[in-house]
PDB file of C-alpha atoms in Angstrom:
ATOM      1  CA  MET A  13      54.899 123.301 -40.352  1.00 27.00           C
ATOM      2  CA  ARG A  14      53.052 125.320 -37.699  1.00 30.00           C
ATOM      3  CA  VAL A  15      53.068 123.031 -34.695  1.00 32.00           C
ATOM      4  CA  GLY A  16      49.898 123.275 -32.656  1.00 36.00           C
ATOM      5  CA  SER A  17      47.690 124.623 -35.443  1.00 38.00           C
ATOM      6  CA  ARG A  18      44.749 122.560 -36.603  1.00 40.00           C
ATOM      7  CA  HIS A  19      45.880 123.498 -40.111  1.00 44.00           C
ATOM      8  CA  ASP A  20      49.193 121.627 -39.822  1.00 60.00           C
ATOM      9  CA  SER A  21      49.896 120.167 -43.231  1.00 70.00           C
ATOM     10  CA  LEU A  22      49.981 116.428 -43.869  1.00 81.00           C
ATOM     11  CA  GLU A  23      51.505 117.070 -47.306  1.00 79.00           C
ATOM     12  CA  GLY A  24      53.996 114.361 -48.212  1.00 81.00           C
ATOM     13  CA  VAL A  25      53.457 112.281 -45.042  1.00 86.00           C
ATOM     14  CA  ARG A  26      54.013 108.588 -45.825  1.00 89.00           C
ATOM     15  CA  LEU A  27      51.213 106.547 -44.251  1.00 92.00           C
ATOM     16  CA  LEU A  28      50.498 102.824 -44.109  1.00 94.00           C
ATOM     17  CA  VAL A  29      46.836 101.869 -43.642  1.00 95.00           C
ATOM     18  CA  VAL A  30      46.206  98.251 -42.592  1.00 96.00           C
ATOM     19  CA  GLU A  31      42.469  97.585 -42.928  1.00 94.00           C
ATOM     20  CA  ASP A  32      40.696  94.441 -44.151  1.00 92.00           C
ATOM     21  CA  GLU A  33      37.352  96.143 -44.890  1.00 92.00           C
ATOM     22  CA  LEU A  34      37.967  96.987 -48.538  1.00 91.00           C
ATOM     23  CA  ARG A  35      35.439  99.808 -48.803  1.00 91.00           C
ATOM     24  CA  LEU A  36      36.691 101.494 -45.655  1.00 92.00           C
ATOM     25  CA  GLY A  37      40.319 101.018 -46.685  1.00 91.00           C
ATOM     26  CA  ALA A  38      39.666 102.485 -50.119  1.00 91.00           C
ATOM     27  CA  ALA A  39      37.724 105.413 -48.627  1.00 91.00           C
ATOM     28  CA  LEU A  40      40.543 106.134 -46.186  1.00 92.00           C
ATOM     29  CA  LYS A  41      43.098 106.014 -48.968  1.00 92.00           C
ATOM     30  CA  ARG A  42      41.092 108.426 -51.120  1.00 91.00           C
ATOM     31  CA  GLY A  43      40.463 110.869 -48.286  1.00 92.00           C
ATOM     32  CA  LEU A  44      43.990 110.829 -46.900  1.00 92.00           C
ATOM     33  CA  THR A  45      45.535 111.109 -50.361  1.00 90.00           C
ATOM     34  CA  ALA A  46      43.354 114.166 -50.956  1.00 88.00           C
ATOM     35  CA  GLU A  47      45.002 115.677 -47.852  1.00 87.00           C
ATOM     36  CA  GLY A  48      48.395 115.316 -49.548  1.00 86.00           C
ATOM     37  CA  MET A  49      49.502 112.111 -47.861  1.00 87.00           C
ATOM     38  CA  VAL A  50      51.246 109.242 -49.653  1.00 89.00           C
ATOM     39  CA  VAL A  51      49.166 106.216 -48.676  1.00 92.00           C
ATOM     40  CA  ASP A  52      49.843 102.500 -49.020  1.00 93.00           C
ATOM     41  CA  LEU A  53      47.086 100.008 -48.191  1.00 93.00           C
ATOM     42  CA  SER A  54      47.472  96.512 -46.777  1.00 94.00           C
ATOM     43  CA  THR A  55      44.542  94.186 -46.053  1.00 93.00           C
ATOM     44  CA  ASP A  56      45.926  91.627 -43.588  1.00 94.00           C
ATOM     45  CA  GLY A  57      48.162  91.410 -40.545  1.00 94.00           C
ATOM     46  CA  PRO A  58      51.217  89.657 -42.037  1.00 94.00           C
ATOM     47  CA  GLY A  59      51.230  91.975 -45.068  1.00 93.00           C
ATOM     48  CA  GLY A  60      50.926  95.027 -42.862  1.00 93.00           C
ATOM     49  CA  LEU A  61      53.777  93.865 -40.649  1.00 94.00           C
ATOM     50  CA  GLU A  62      56.056  93.258 -43.624  1.00 92.00           C
ATOM     51  CA  ALA A  63      55.212  96.645 -45.143  1.00 92.00           C
ATOM     52  CA  ALA A  64      55.837  98.429 -41.832  1.00 92.00           C
ATOM     53  CA  ARG A  65      59.195  96.717 -41.482  1.00 89.00           C
ATOM     54  CA  HIS A  66      60.537  97.899 -44.814  1.00 85.00           C
ATOM     55  CA  GLY A  67      58.392 100.835 -45.985  1.00 82.00           C
ATOM     56  CA  GLY A  68      59.967 103.675 -44.016  1.00 82.00           C
ATOM     57  CA  TYR A  69      56.558 105.133 -43.096  1.00 89.00           C
ATOM     58  CA  ASP A  70      55.967 108.288 -41.065  1.00 88.00           C
ATOM     59  CA  ALA A  71      52.866 106.821 -39.408  1.00 91.00           C
ATOM     60  CA  MET A  72      50.557 103.823 -39.512  1.00 93.00           C
ATOM     61  CA  VAL A  73      46.775 103.347 -39.146  1.00 95.00           C
ATOM     62  CA  LEU A  74      46.254  99.796 -37.912  1.00 94.00           C
ATOM     63  CA  ASP A  75      42.981  97.896 -37.535  1.00 93.00           C
ATOM     64  CA  VAL A  76      42.771  95.448 -34.637  1.00 91.00           C
ATOM     65  CA  MET A  77      40.793  92.565 -36.161  1.00 91.00           C
ATOM     66  CA  LEU A  78      42.822  91.470 -39.179  1.00 93.00           C
ATOM     67  CA  PRO A  79      43.183  88.206 -41.123  1.00 93.00           C
ATOM     68  CA  GLY A  80      46.313  86.221 -40.334  1.00 94.00           C
ATOM     69  CA  MET A  81      47.539  88.332 -37.424  1.00 92.00           C
ATOM     70  CA  SER A  82      45.798  90.790 -35.106  1.00 91.00           C
ATOM     71  CA  GLY A  83      46.726  94.443 -34.985  1.00 91.00           C
ATOM     72  CA  TYR A  84      47.781  93.917 -31.367  1.00 89.00           C
ATOM     73  CA  ASN A  85      50.346  91.335 -32.453  1.00 90.00           C
ATOM     74  CA  VAL A  86      51.505  93.492 -35.366  1.00 93.00           C
ATOM     75  CA  VAL A  87      52.332  96.478 -33.157  1.00 91.00           C
ATOM     76  CA  ARG A  88      53.795  94.290 -30.430  1.00 88.00           C
ATOM     77  CA  THR A  89      56.099  92.609 -32.966  1.00 91.00           C
ATOM     78  CA  LEU A  90      57.218  95.965 -34.380  1.00 90.00           C
ATOM     79  CA  ARG A  91      58.092  97.258 -30.927  1.00 87.00           C
ATOM     80  CA  THR A  92      60.093  94.137 -30.028  1.00 83.00           C
ATOM     81  CA  GLU A  93      62.060  94.756 -33.251  1.00 84.00           C
ATOM     82  CA  ALA A  94      62.734  98.361 -32.165  1.00 82.00           C
ATOM     83  CA  ASN A  95      60.520  99.732 -34.950  1.00 85.00           C
ATOM     84  CA  TRP A  96      58.998 102.913 -33.500  1.00 86.00           C
ATOM     85  CA  VAL A  97      56.792 104.042 -36.385  1.00 88.00           C
ATOM     86  CA  PRO A  98      53.881 105.975 -34.775  1.00 90.00           C
ATOM     87  CA  VAL A  99      50.796 103.722 -34.737  1.00 92.00           C
ATOM     88  CA  LEU A 100      47.154 104.778 -34.539  1.00 93.00           C
ATOM     89  CA  MET A 101      44.995 101.743 -33.819  1.00 90.00           C
ATOM     90  CA  LEU A 102      41.538 101.773 -35.407  1.00 89.00           C
ATOM     91  CA  SER A 103      38.941  99.352 -34.064  1.00 84.00           C
ATOM     92  CA  ALA A 104      35.262  98.653 -33.451  1.00 81.00           C
ATOM     93  CA  LYS A 105      36.332  97.312 -30.035  1.00 72.00           C
ATOM     94  CA  ASP A 106      35.561 100.279 -27.807  1.00 66.00           C
ATOM     95  CA  GLY A 107      35.931  98.812 -24.336  1.00 69.00           C
ATOM     96  CA  GLU A 108      38.342 100.509 -21.961  1.00 74.00           C
ATOM     97  CA  TYR A 109      40.369  97.317 -21.613  1.00 72.00           C
ATOM     98  CA  ASP A 110      40.587  96.962 -25.412  1.00 71.00           C
ATOM     99  CA  GLN A 111      42.017 100.466 -25.655  1.00 75.00           C
ATOM    100  CA  ALA A 112      44.362  99.843 -22.751  1.00 80.00           C
ATOM    101  CA  ASP A 113      45.611  96.645 -24.446  1.00 76.00           C
ATOM    102  CA  GLY A 114      46.364  98.511 -27.671  1.00 78.00           C
ATOM    103  CA  LEU A 115      48.356 101.182 -25.856  1.00 83.00           C
ATOM    104  CA  ASP A 116      50.130  98.644 -23.651  1.00 80.00           C
ATOM    105  CA  TYR A 117      51.195  96.646 -26.715  1.00 81.00           C
ATOM    106  CA  GLY A 118      52.901  99.763 -28.074  1.00 84.00           C
ATOM    107  CA  ALA A 119      50.333 101.796 -30.027  1.00 87.00           C
ATOM    108  CA  ASP A 120      50.599 105.570 -29.756  1.00 88.00           C
ATOM    109  CA  ASP A 121      46.874 106.284 -30.077  1.00 89.00           C
ATOM    110  CA  TYR A 122      43.546 104.441 -30.331  1.00 89.00           C
ATOM    111  CA  LEU A 123      40.444 105.506 -32.255  1.00 89.00           C
ATOM    112  CA  THR A 124      37.162 103.584 -32.198  1.00 87.00           C
ATOM    113  CA  LYS A 125      34.810 102.954 -35.119  1.00 85.00           C
ATOM    114  CA  PRO A 126      32.665 104.677 -36.239  1.00 86.00           C
ATOM    115  CA  PHE A 127      34.914 107.706 -36.230  1.00 88.00           C
ATOM    116  CA  SER A 128      35.033 111.267 -37.512  1.00 89.00           C
ATOM    117  CA  PHE A 129      37.409 111.819 -40.433  1.00 91.00           C
ATOM    118  CA  VAL A 130      38.184 115.277 -38.998  1.00 91.00           C
ATOM    119  CA  VAL A 131      39.277 113.675 -35.710  1.00 91.00           C
ATOM    120  CA  LEU A 132      41.315 111.057 -37.575  1.00 92.00           C
ATOM    121  CA  LEU A 133      43.184 113.825 -39.413  1.00 91.00           C
ATOM    122  CA  ALA A 134      43.839 115.662 -36.141  1.00 90.00           C
ATOM    123  CA  ARG A 135      45.211 112.485 -34.547  1.00 89.00           C
ATOM    124  CA  LEU A 136      47.460 111.864 -37.564  1.00 90.00           C
ATOM    125  CA  ARG A 137      48.750 115.427 -37.467  1.00 87.00           C
ATOM    126  CA  ALA A 138      49.682 114.893 -33.830  1.00 85.00           C
ATOM    127  CA  LEU A 139      51.525 111.664 -34.675  1.00 82.00           C
ATOM    128  CA  ALA A 140      53.248 113.198 -37.684  1.00 77.00           C
ATOM    129  CA  ARG A 141      54.637 116.093 -35.658  1.00 74.00           C
ATOM    130  CA  ARG A 142      56.675 113.662 -33.601  1.00 69.00           C
ATOM    131  CA  ASN A 143      59.154 112.584 -36.244  1.00 59.00           C
ATOM    132  CA  LEU A 144      58.670 114.404 -39.559  1.00 46.00           C
ATOM    133  CA  PRO A 145      61.250 116.524 -41.352  1.00 43.00           C
ATOM    134  CA  ALA A 146      60.048 119.788 -42.854  1.00 43.00           C
ATOM    135  CA  ARG A 147      59.478 118.161 -46.254  1.00 45.00           C
ATOM    136  CA  PRO A 148      59.833 114.679 -47.734  1.00 51.00           C
ATOM    137  CA  ALA A 149      62.914 113.546 -49.600  1.00 65.00           C
ATOM    138  CA  ILE A 150      62.886 113.606 -53.378  1.00 80.00           C
ATOM    139  CA  LEU A 151      62.621 110.103 -54.824  1.00 84.00           C
ATOM    140  CA  THR A 152      65.151 109.253 -57.518  1.00 88.00           C
ATOM    141  CA  SER A 153      66.149 106.406 -59.793  1.00 88.00           C
ATOM    142  CA  GLY A 154      68.748 106.940 -62.494  1.00 87.00           C
ATOM    143  CA  ASN A 155      67.905 110.244 -64.175  1.00 90.00           C
ATOM    144  CA  ILE A 156      64.317 110.293 -62.840  1.00 92.00           C
ATOM    145  CA  SER A 157      63.343 112.508 -59.897  1.00 92.00           C
ATOM    146  CA  LEU A 158      59.955 112.782 -58.192  1.00 90.00           C
ATOM    147  CA  ASP A 159      59.119 115.308 -55.479  1.00 84.00           C
ATOM    148  CA  PRO A 160      56.144 114.033 -53.384  1.00 75.00           C
ATOM    149  CA  ALA A 161      55.580 117.494 -51.900  1.00 67.00           C
ATOM    150  CA  THR A 162      55.093 119.279 -55.238  1.00 75.00           C
ATOM    151  CA  HIS A 163      54.179 116.277 -57.453  1.00 79.00           C
ATOM    152  CA  GLU A 164      56.878 117.370 -59.899  1.00 87.00           C
ATOM    153  CA  VAL A 165      58.537 114.659 -61.994  1.00 92.00           C
ATOM    154  CA  ALA A 166      61.592 115.242 -64.162  1.00 93.00           C
ATOM    155  CA  VAL A 167      63.663 113.039 -66.464  1.00 92.00           C
ATOM    156  CA  ALA A 168      67.228 114.299 -66.872  1.00 91.00           C
ATOM    157  CA  GLY A 169      66.030 117.643 -65.526  1.00 91.00           C
ATOM    158  CA  THR A 170      63.144 117.983 -67.995  1.00 92.00           C
ATOM    159  CA  PRO A 171      59.526 117.911 -66.687  1.00 92.00           C
ATOM    160  CA  ALA A 172      57.912 114.589 -67.623  1.00 92.00           C
ATOM    161  CA  GLY A 173      54.308 115.803 -67.877  1.00 91.00           C
ATOM    162  CA  LEU A 174      52.689 112.766 -66.256  1.00 91.00           C
ATOM    163  CA  THR A 175      48.957 112.281 -65.784  1.00 90.00           C
ATOM    164  CA  PRO A 176      47.760 111.670 -62.184  1.00 86.00           C
ATOM    165  CA  ARG A 177      47.570 107.906 -62.788  1.00 88.00           C
ATOM    166  CA  GLU A 178      51.029 107.786 -64.374  1.00 91.00           C
ATOM    167  CA  TYR A 179      52.385 109.823 -61.465  1.00 89.00           C
ATOM    168  CA  ALA A 180      50.855 107.448 -58.883  1.00 86.00           C
ATOM    169  CA  LEU A 181      52.234 104.442 -60.760  1.00 90.00           C
ATOM    170  CA  LEU A 182      55.752 105.885 -60.956  1.00 91.00           C
ATOM    171  CA  GLU A 183      55.698 106.912 -57.315  1.00 87.00           C
ATOM    172  CA  TYR A 184      54.752 103.388 -56.244  1.00 86.00           C
ATOM    173  CA  PHE A 185      57.634 101.921 -58.243  1.00 89.00           C
ATOM    174  CA  LEU A 186      60.066 104.498 -56.836  1.00 87.00           C
ATOM    175  CA  ARG A 187      59.020 103.613 -53.301  1.00 81.00           C
ATOM    176  CA  HIS A 188      59.650  99.911 -54.001  1.00 81.00           C
ATOM    177  CA  PRO A 189      62.926  99.976 -55.970  1.00 80.00           C
ATOM    178  CA  GLY A 190      64.326  96.669 -57.130  1.00 82.00           C
ATOM    179  CA  ARG A 191      61.203  94.746 -56.099  1.00 85.00           C
ATOM    180  CA  VAL A 192      59.078  92.776 -58.515  1.00 88.00           C
ATOM    181  CA  VAL A 193      55.569  94.244 -58.250  1.00 87.00           C
ATOM    182  CA  SER A 194      52.611  92.222 -59.509  1.00 88.00           C
ATOM    183  CA  LYS A 195      49.633  93.606 -61.445  1.00 86.00           C
ATOM    184  CA  ILE A 196      47.363  92.780 -58.504  1.00 84.00           C
ATOM    185  CA  LYS A 197      49.585  94.752 -56.122  1.00 83.00           C
ATOM    186  CA  LEU A 198      49.496  97.735 -58.467  1.00 86.00           C
ATOM    187  CA  LEU A 199      45.718  97.514 -58.802  1.00 83.00           C
ATOM    188  CA  ASP A 200      45.393  97.446 -55.004  1.00 77.00           C
ATOM    189  CA  ASN A 201      47.658 100.447 -54.428  1.00 76.00           C
ATOM    190  CA  VAL A 202      47.354 102.673 -57.512  1.00 81.00           C
ATOM    191  CA  TRP A 203      43.743 102.053 -58.516  1.00 77.00           C
ATOM    192  CA  ASP A 204      40.611 102.271 -56.348  1.00 65.00           C
ATOM    193  CA  ALA A 205      40.198  98.933 -54.553  1.00 56.00           C
ATOM    194  CA  THR A 206      36.398  99.191 -54.838  1.00 54.00           C
ATOM    195  CA  GLU A 207      36.480  99.497 -58.641  1.00 61.00           C
ATOM    196  CA  ASP A 208      36.295  96.457 -60.889  1.00 68.00           C
ATOM    197  CA  THR A 209      39.360  97.404 -62.942  1.00 73.00           C
ATOM    198  CA  ASP A 210      40.620  95.180 -65.733  1.00 78.00           C
ATOM    199  CA  PRO A 211      44.179  93.998 -64.915  1.00 77.00           C
ATOM    200  CA  ASN A 212      45.108  94.864 -68.507  1.00 83.00           C
ATOM    201  CA  ALA A 213      44.817  98.523 -67.473  1.00 87.00           C
ATOM    202  CA  VAL A 214      48.131  98.068 -65.682  1.00 88.00           C
ATOM    203  CA  GLU A 215      49.856  97.065 -68.935  1.00 90.00           C
ATOM    204  CA  VAL A 216      48.342 100.054 -70.700  1.00 92.00           C
ATOM    205  CA  TYR A 217      49.555 102.577 -68.129  1.00 92.00           C
ATOM    206  CA  VAL A 218      52.966 100.958 -67.784  1.00 92.00           C
ATOM    207  CA  GLY A 219      53.251 101.457 -71.534  1.00 93.00           C
ATOM    208  CA  TYR A 220      52.257 105.124 -71.234  1.00 93.00           C
ATOM    209  CA  LEU A 221      54.774 105.618 -68.423  1.00 93.00           C
ATOM    210  CA  ARG A 222      57.606 103.967 -70.355  1.00 92.00           C
ATOM    211  CA  ARG A 223      57.143 106.398 -73.232  1.00 92.00           C
ATOM    212  CA  LYS A 224      57.676 109.335 -70.881  1.00 93.00           C
ATOM    213  CA  VAL A 225      60.452 108.090 -68.577  1.00 91.00           C
ATOM    214  CA  GLY A 226      62.265 105.568 -70.811  1.00 87.00           C
ATOM    215  CA  ARG A 227      61.489 102.008 -71.819  1.00 83.00           C
ATOM    216  CA  GLU A 228      64.507 100.629 -69.992  1.00 84.00           C
ATOM    217  CA  VAL A 229      63.344 102.025 -66.635  1.00 84.00           C
ATOM    218  CA  LEU A 230      60.469  99.582 -66.073  1.00 88.00           C
ATOM    219  CA  ARG A 231      61.331  95.988 -66.835  1.00 89.00           C
ATOM    220  CA  THR A 232      58.785  93.224 -67.307  1.00 90.00           C
ATOM    221  CA  VAL A 233      59.423  90.123 -65.218  1.00 89.00           C
ATOM    222  CA  ARG A 234      57.577  87.455 -67.151  1.00 88.00           C
ATOM    223  CA  GLY A 235      54.794  85.834 -65.145  1.00 86.00           C
ATOM    224  CA  ALA A 236      55.473  87.988 -62.068  1.00 88.00           C
ATOM    225  CA  GLY A 237      55.028  91.693 -62.827  1.00 90.00           C
ATOM    226  CA  TYR A 238      57.321  94.689 -63.212  1.00 91.00           C
ATOM    227  CA  ARG A 239      60.516  95.942 -61.625  1.00 90.00           C
ATOM    228  CA  LEU A 240      62.046  99.400 -61.526  1.00 88.00           C
ATOM    229  CA  GLY A 241      65.687  99.520 -62.553  1.00 76.00           C
ATOM    230  CA  PRO A 242      68.119  96.795 -63.547  1.00 62.00           C
TER     231      PRO A 242
END
């Protein structure tokens, strides 16, 4: 990566966006994913805190006014737990004391709404340069491998030929191994949050994915969702 260039790549950067405005959150996810980032979306403070604790993210975009727990308290809690994920706070609160509070609580940067997407990308590139390896690790489970940088998926060394939706679904499972993931969670993170998608679409695409990577890979947990692996 060419440090200092405005063309620094965000390819493969793992980002957590915590934003309770669904349209804005969905728009951010679409735009940042188009830049090559791997984006998870959370819509409240407690959920964002839990994801940041266990997700292994490269950076985090954190709204201030969130249901359940403010962004200030989220970043302050992370820092007291020695979690140093780079945090960009995003808020409509544009007073100088509001920005000072965010930075004093432990945020690395502060951007006010409305904002330029170009500036947001530049700020994220600056955060990403602080702690990123040259390329992301390849995700694996059993004989499945997925390279987030090239979007290549192989099963026992043979290309799997996944569609974009199947790829996104598999990647989400690989990033949450052993966890039971509900249909609603998959709809929120793999589908567009602004679309009125039938939950049965999850079953359909899980079925498609099983045919390509093996039926035993994705297990149905009755009444709860799906789990990758045994």
